[in-house]
Amino acid sequence: MINEFTAHPNIALVKYWGKRDDRLRLPFTGSLSLTLRALRTRTRVRAISQGTRDRFVLGGVPRKGEPLARVSAFVDLFRELAGSNNAVLVESWNDFPESSGLASSASGFAALARACNHVFDLRLSDRELSILARRGSGSACRSIFDGLVLWSAGERADGLDSFAQRIEFPESPGLALLIAIVSEERKEISSTQAMELSVRSRGYERWIRTTEDYLERALEAAKSGDFTALGEVAESHSKLLHEMLESLDPPVIYRTNASRAVLSRVKELRAAGVEAYSTMDAGANVCVLLRGRDLETVEAEISGVEGVLRVIPSR
Ligand code: 2P0
């Protein structure tokens, strides 16, 4: 359908965790992600008659309250650019579970940015869309692009230098991801809330320095096509994030027994000579980074881990 727009979630290899400006969603550090082609959000936006209010329907269910307010405030950014006061109907569908650490807000706001660009006839570039998508959800700025994506933190107070761009990874047969779904439930603490707790914690300054260092190493690894180095950085950065979260008061715990079982199996696979690395975002599900040629082997291994409900391969 011509006015339907698609975006994919992304999984961070070097995580975005904490904002220097909450309103503009400006991060303290840059981050690096892989876009998950296997999952997607589809979104349609239609103008409805003036004077009425915006409507938001997600997965066929009309939403009110905070979800609608967030979508409406995001559409305002586009209305302002277009000089329009048209109310809209936003219809969106995800083909994966929401709020379980699979970044549905990333693909959601990226797809919505594309759909608004179309309905308000703004003809914005991908970079401009990335800057706007960031205002909906930080990680959404990365979901404007495919493949390996760098979000530069930027320095400006207005956020115009805080956007994502694609990075080439020279190695063939390329990178792949396997998501091990161990929970389809809504997480109790949103990433926005957990981030705020972290920023106020004592260890946060060290987190910023560590992340900057990891990002530099990850970019170096990406540039030279060094899969091993990239995988090591990703696994280690994820481990640090979850250790930090679990040490907060009160602790924020996303890792479950099933997540831990997957993390162990990934280590065993490496010991057996299959190079695979794990990473987790703000939820219990585990993402495994691997080489495309190892996808079938890893899929068979991870599917057999106790507590894994299903796996989603993504090249
Ligand atoms: C990331 N996450 O880099 C990190 C790692 C989750 C773990 O970005 O508050 O939904 O809307 O800007 O983008 C998830 O946070 O947060 C996230 P907001 P967002 O992918």
mmCIF file of C-alpha atoms in Angstrom, residues 123-245:
data_model
loop_
_atom_site.group_PDB
_atom_site.id
_atom_site.type_symbol
_atom_site.label_atom_id
_atom_site.label_comp_id
_atom_site.label_asym_id
_atom_site.label_seq_id
_atom_site.Cartn_x
_atom_site.Cartn_y
_atom_site.Cartn_z
ATOM 1 C CA ARG A 123 10.283 15.607 1.741
ATOM 2 C CA LEU A 124 12.803 15.413 4.569
ATOM 3 C CA SER A 125 16.139 13.625 4.157
ATOM 4 C CA ASP A 126 16.981 10.485 6.135
ATOM 5 C CA ARG A 127 19.248 12.588 8.335
ATOM 6 C CA GLU A 128 16.425 15.012 9.114
ATOM 7 C CA LEU A 129 14.112 12.077 9.774
ATOM 8 C CA SER A 130 16.699 10.569 12.111
ATOM 9 C CA ILE A 131 16.839 13.819 14.115
ATOM 10 C CA LEU A 132 13.049 13.880 14.364
ATOM 11 C CA ALA A 133 12.674 10.149 15.120
ATOM 12 C CA ARG A 134 15.078 10.662 18.046
ATOM 13 C CA ARG A 135 12.511 12.979 19.630
ATOM 14 C CA GLY A 136 10.014 10.099 19.781
ATOM 15 C CA SER A 137 12.424 7.577 21.252
ATOM 16 C CA GLY A 138 16.193 7.909 21.334
ATOM 17 C CA SER A 139 16.956 4.598 19.670
ATOM 18 C CA ALA A 140 14.422 5.345 16.897
ATOM 19 C CA CYS A 141 16.980 7.610 15.212
ATOM 20 C CA ARG A 142 19.005 4.456 14.422
ATOM 21 C CA SER A 143 16.001 2.582 12.971
ATOM 22 C CA ILE A 144 15.847 5.048 10.051
ATOM 23 C CA PHE A 145 18.815 3.098 8.614
ATOM 24 C CA ASP A 146 19.615 -0.505 7.746
ATOM 25 C CA GLY A 147 22.634 -2.557 8.743
ATOM 26 C CA LEU A 148 25.256 -1.334 11.180
ATOM 27 C CA VAL A 149 24.301 2.135 12.415
ATOM 28 C CA LEU A 150 26.154 4.774 14.430
ATOM 29 C CA TRP A 151 24.245 7.385 16.445
ATOM 30 C CA SER A 152 26.584 10.282 17.177
ATOM 31 C CA ALA A 153 25.807 11.941 20.498
ATOM 32 C CA GLY A 154 26.465 15.432 19.121
ATOM 33 C CA GLU A 155 27.365 18.494 21.159
ATOM 34 C CA ARG A 156 24.802 21.120 20.253
ATOM 35 C CA ALA A 157 22.083 22.099 22.706
ATOM 36 C CA ASP A 158 19.455 22.027 19.929
ATOM 37 C CA GLY A 159 20.280 18.408 19.003
ATOM 38 C CA LEU A 160 20.772 19.089 15.299
ATOM 39 C CA ASP A 161 24.082 17.185 15.324
ATOM 40 C CA SER A 162 22.642 14.179 17.188
ATOM 41 C CA PHE A 163 21.577 11.743 14.456
ATOM 42 C CA ALA A 164 22.373 8.295 13.111
ATOM 43 C CA GLN A 165 24.133 7.139 9.953
ATOM 44 C CA ARG A 166 25.000 3.846 8.348
ATOM 45 C CA ILE A 167 28.469 2.302 8.776
ATOM 46 C CA GLU A 168 29.835 -0.246 6.320
ATOM 47 C CA PHE A 169 31.087 -3.567 7.638
ATOM 48 C CA PRO A 170 33.512 -4.989 5.082
ATOM 49 C CA GLU A 171 33.553 -8.643 6.061
ATOM 50 C CA SER A 172 31.655 -11.170 3.946
ATOM 51 C CA PRO A 173 29.340 -13.150 4.476
ATOM 52 C CA GLY A 174 28.298 -10.415 6.826
ATOM 53 C CA LEU A 175 26.727 -10.145 10.220
ATOM 54 C CA ALA A 176 23.650 -11.931 11.426
ATOM 55 C CA LEU A 177 21.593 -11.879 14.583
ATOM 56 C CA LEU A 178 19.510 -14.469 16.309
ATOM 57 C CA ILE A 179 17.005 -13.361 18.916
ATOM 58 C CA ALA A 180 16.155 -15.836 21.633
ATOM 59 C CA ILE A 181 12.677 -15.011 22.914
ATOM 60 C CA VAL A 182 12.443 -16.091 26.542
ATOM 61 C CA SER A 183 9.611 -13.774 27.530
ATOM 62 C CA GLU A 184 6.743 -12.179 25.645
ATOM 63 C CA GLU A 185 5.604 -10.232 28.685
ATOM 64 C CA ARG A 186 5.644 -6.496 29.116
ATOM 65 C CA LYS A 187 8.641 -5.456 31.197
ATOM 66 C CA GLU A 188 7.936 -3.894 34.552
ATOM 67 C CA ILE A 189 10.348 -0.987 34.300
ATOM 68 C CA SER A 190 10.593 0.936 31.036
ATOM 69 C CA SER A 191 14.027 1.738 29.645
ATOM 70 C CA THR A 192 13.258 5.455 29.998
ATOM 71 C CA GLN A 193 12.684 5.000 33.755
ATOM 72 C CA ALA A 194 15.680 2.700 34.227
ATOM 73 C CA MET A 195 17.892 5.187 32.359
ATOM 74 C CA GLU A 196 16.821 8.016 34.645
ATOM 75 C CA LEU A 197 17.675 5.923 37.701
ATOM 76 C CA SER A 198 21.091 5.133 36.221
ATOM 77 C CA VAL A 199 21.916 8.756 35.364
ATOM 78 C CA ARG A 200 21.297 9.724 38.990
ATOM 79 C CA SER A 201 23.460 6.877 40.318
ATOM 80 C CA ARG A 202 27.013 7.230 41.580
ATOM 81 C CA GLY A 203 28.634 5.050 38.929
ATOM 82 C CA TYR A 204 27.170 6.954 35.971
ATOM 83 C CA GLU A 205 30.172 9.149 35.175
ATOM 84 C CA ARG A 206 32.323 6.092 34.866
ATOM 85 C CA TRP A 207 29.672 4.544 32.613
ATOM 86 C CA ILE A 208 30.015 7.512 30.206
ATOM 87 C CA ARG A 209 33.799 7.145 29.977
ATOM 88 C CA THR A 210 33.597 3.373 29.544
ATOM 89 C CA THR A 211 30.968 3.678 26.813
ATOM 90 C CA GLU A 212 33.034 6.247 24.888
ATOM 91 C CA ASP A 213 35.980 3.881 25.029
ATOM 92 C CA TYR A 214 33.849 0.902 23.901
ATOM 93 C CA LEU A 215 32.364 2.889 21.036
ATOM 94 C CA GLU A 216 35.812 3.800 19.770
ATOM 95 C CA ARG A 217 36.846 0.145 19.864
ATOM 96 C CA ALA A 218 33.649 -0.975 18.155
ATOM 97 C CA LEU A 219 34.068 1.563 15.335
ATOM 98 C CA GLU A 220 37.672 0.497 14.846
ATOM 99 C CA ALA A 221 36.517 -3.143 14.673
ATOM 100 C CA ALA A 222 33.742 -2.270 12.220
ATOM 101 C CA LYS A 223 36.090 -0.317 9.974
ATOM 102 C CA SER A 224 38.554 -3.189 9.725
ATOM 103 C CA GLY A 225 35.831 -5.853 9.470
ATOM 104 C CA ASP A 226 37.049 -7.478 12.672
ATOM 105 C CA PHE A 227 34.057 -9.584 13.711
ATOM 106 C CA THR A 228 35.779 -10.998 16.800
ATOM 107 C CA ALA A 229 36.619 -7.585 18.209
ATOM 108 C CA LEU A 230 33.106 -6.281 17.485
ATOM 109 C CA GLY A 231 31.514 -9.287 19.180
ATOM 110 C CA GLU A 232 33.726 -8.993 22.240
ATOM 111 C CA VAL A 233 32.933 -5.311 22.658
ATOM 112 C CA ALA A 234 29.181 -5.964 22.281
ATOM 113 C CA GLU A 235 29.059 -8.812 24.789
ATOM 114 C CA SER A 236 31.173 -7.000 27.307
ATOM 115 C CA HIS A 237 29.244 -3.702 27.053
ATOM 116 C CA SER A 238 25.939 -5.499 27.540
ATOM 117 C CA LYS A 239 27.291 -7.321 30.581
ATOM 118 C CA LEU A 240 28.441 -4.017 32.084
ATOM 119 C CA LEU A 241 25.013 -2.444 31.498
ATOM 120 C CA HIS A 242 23.168 -5.246 33.266
ATOM 121 C CA GLU A 243 25.652 -5.319 36.134
ATOM 122 C CA MET A 244 25.166 -1.587 36.600
ATOM 123 C CA LEU A 245 21.362 -1.975 36.520
#
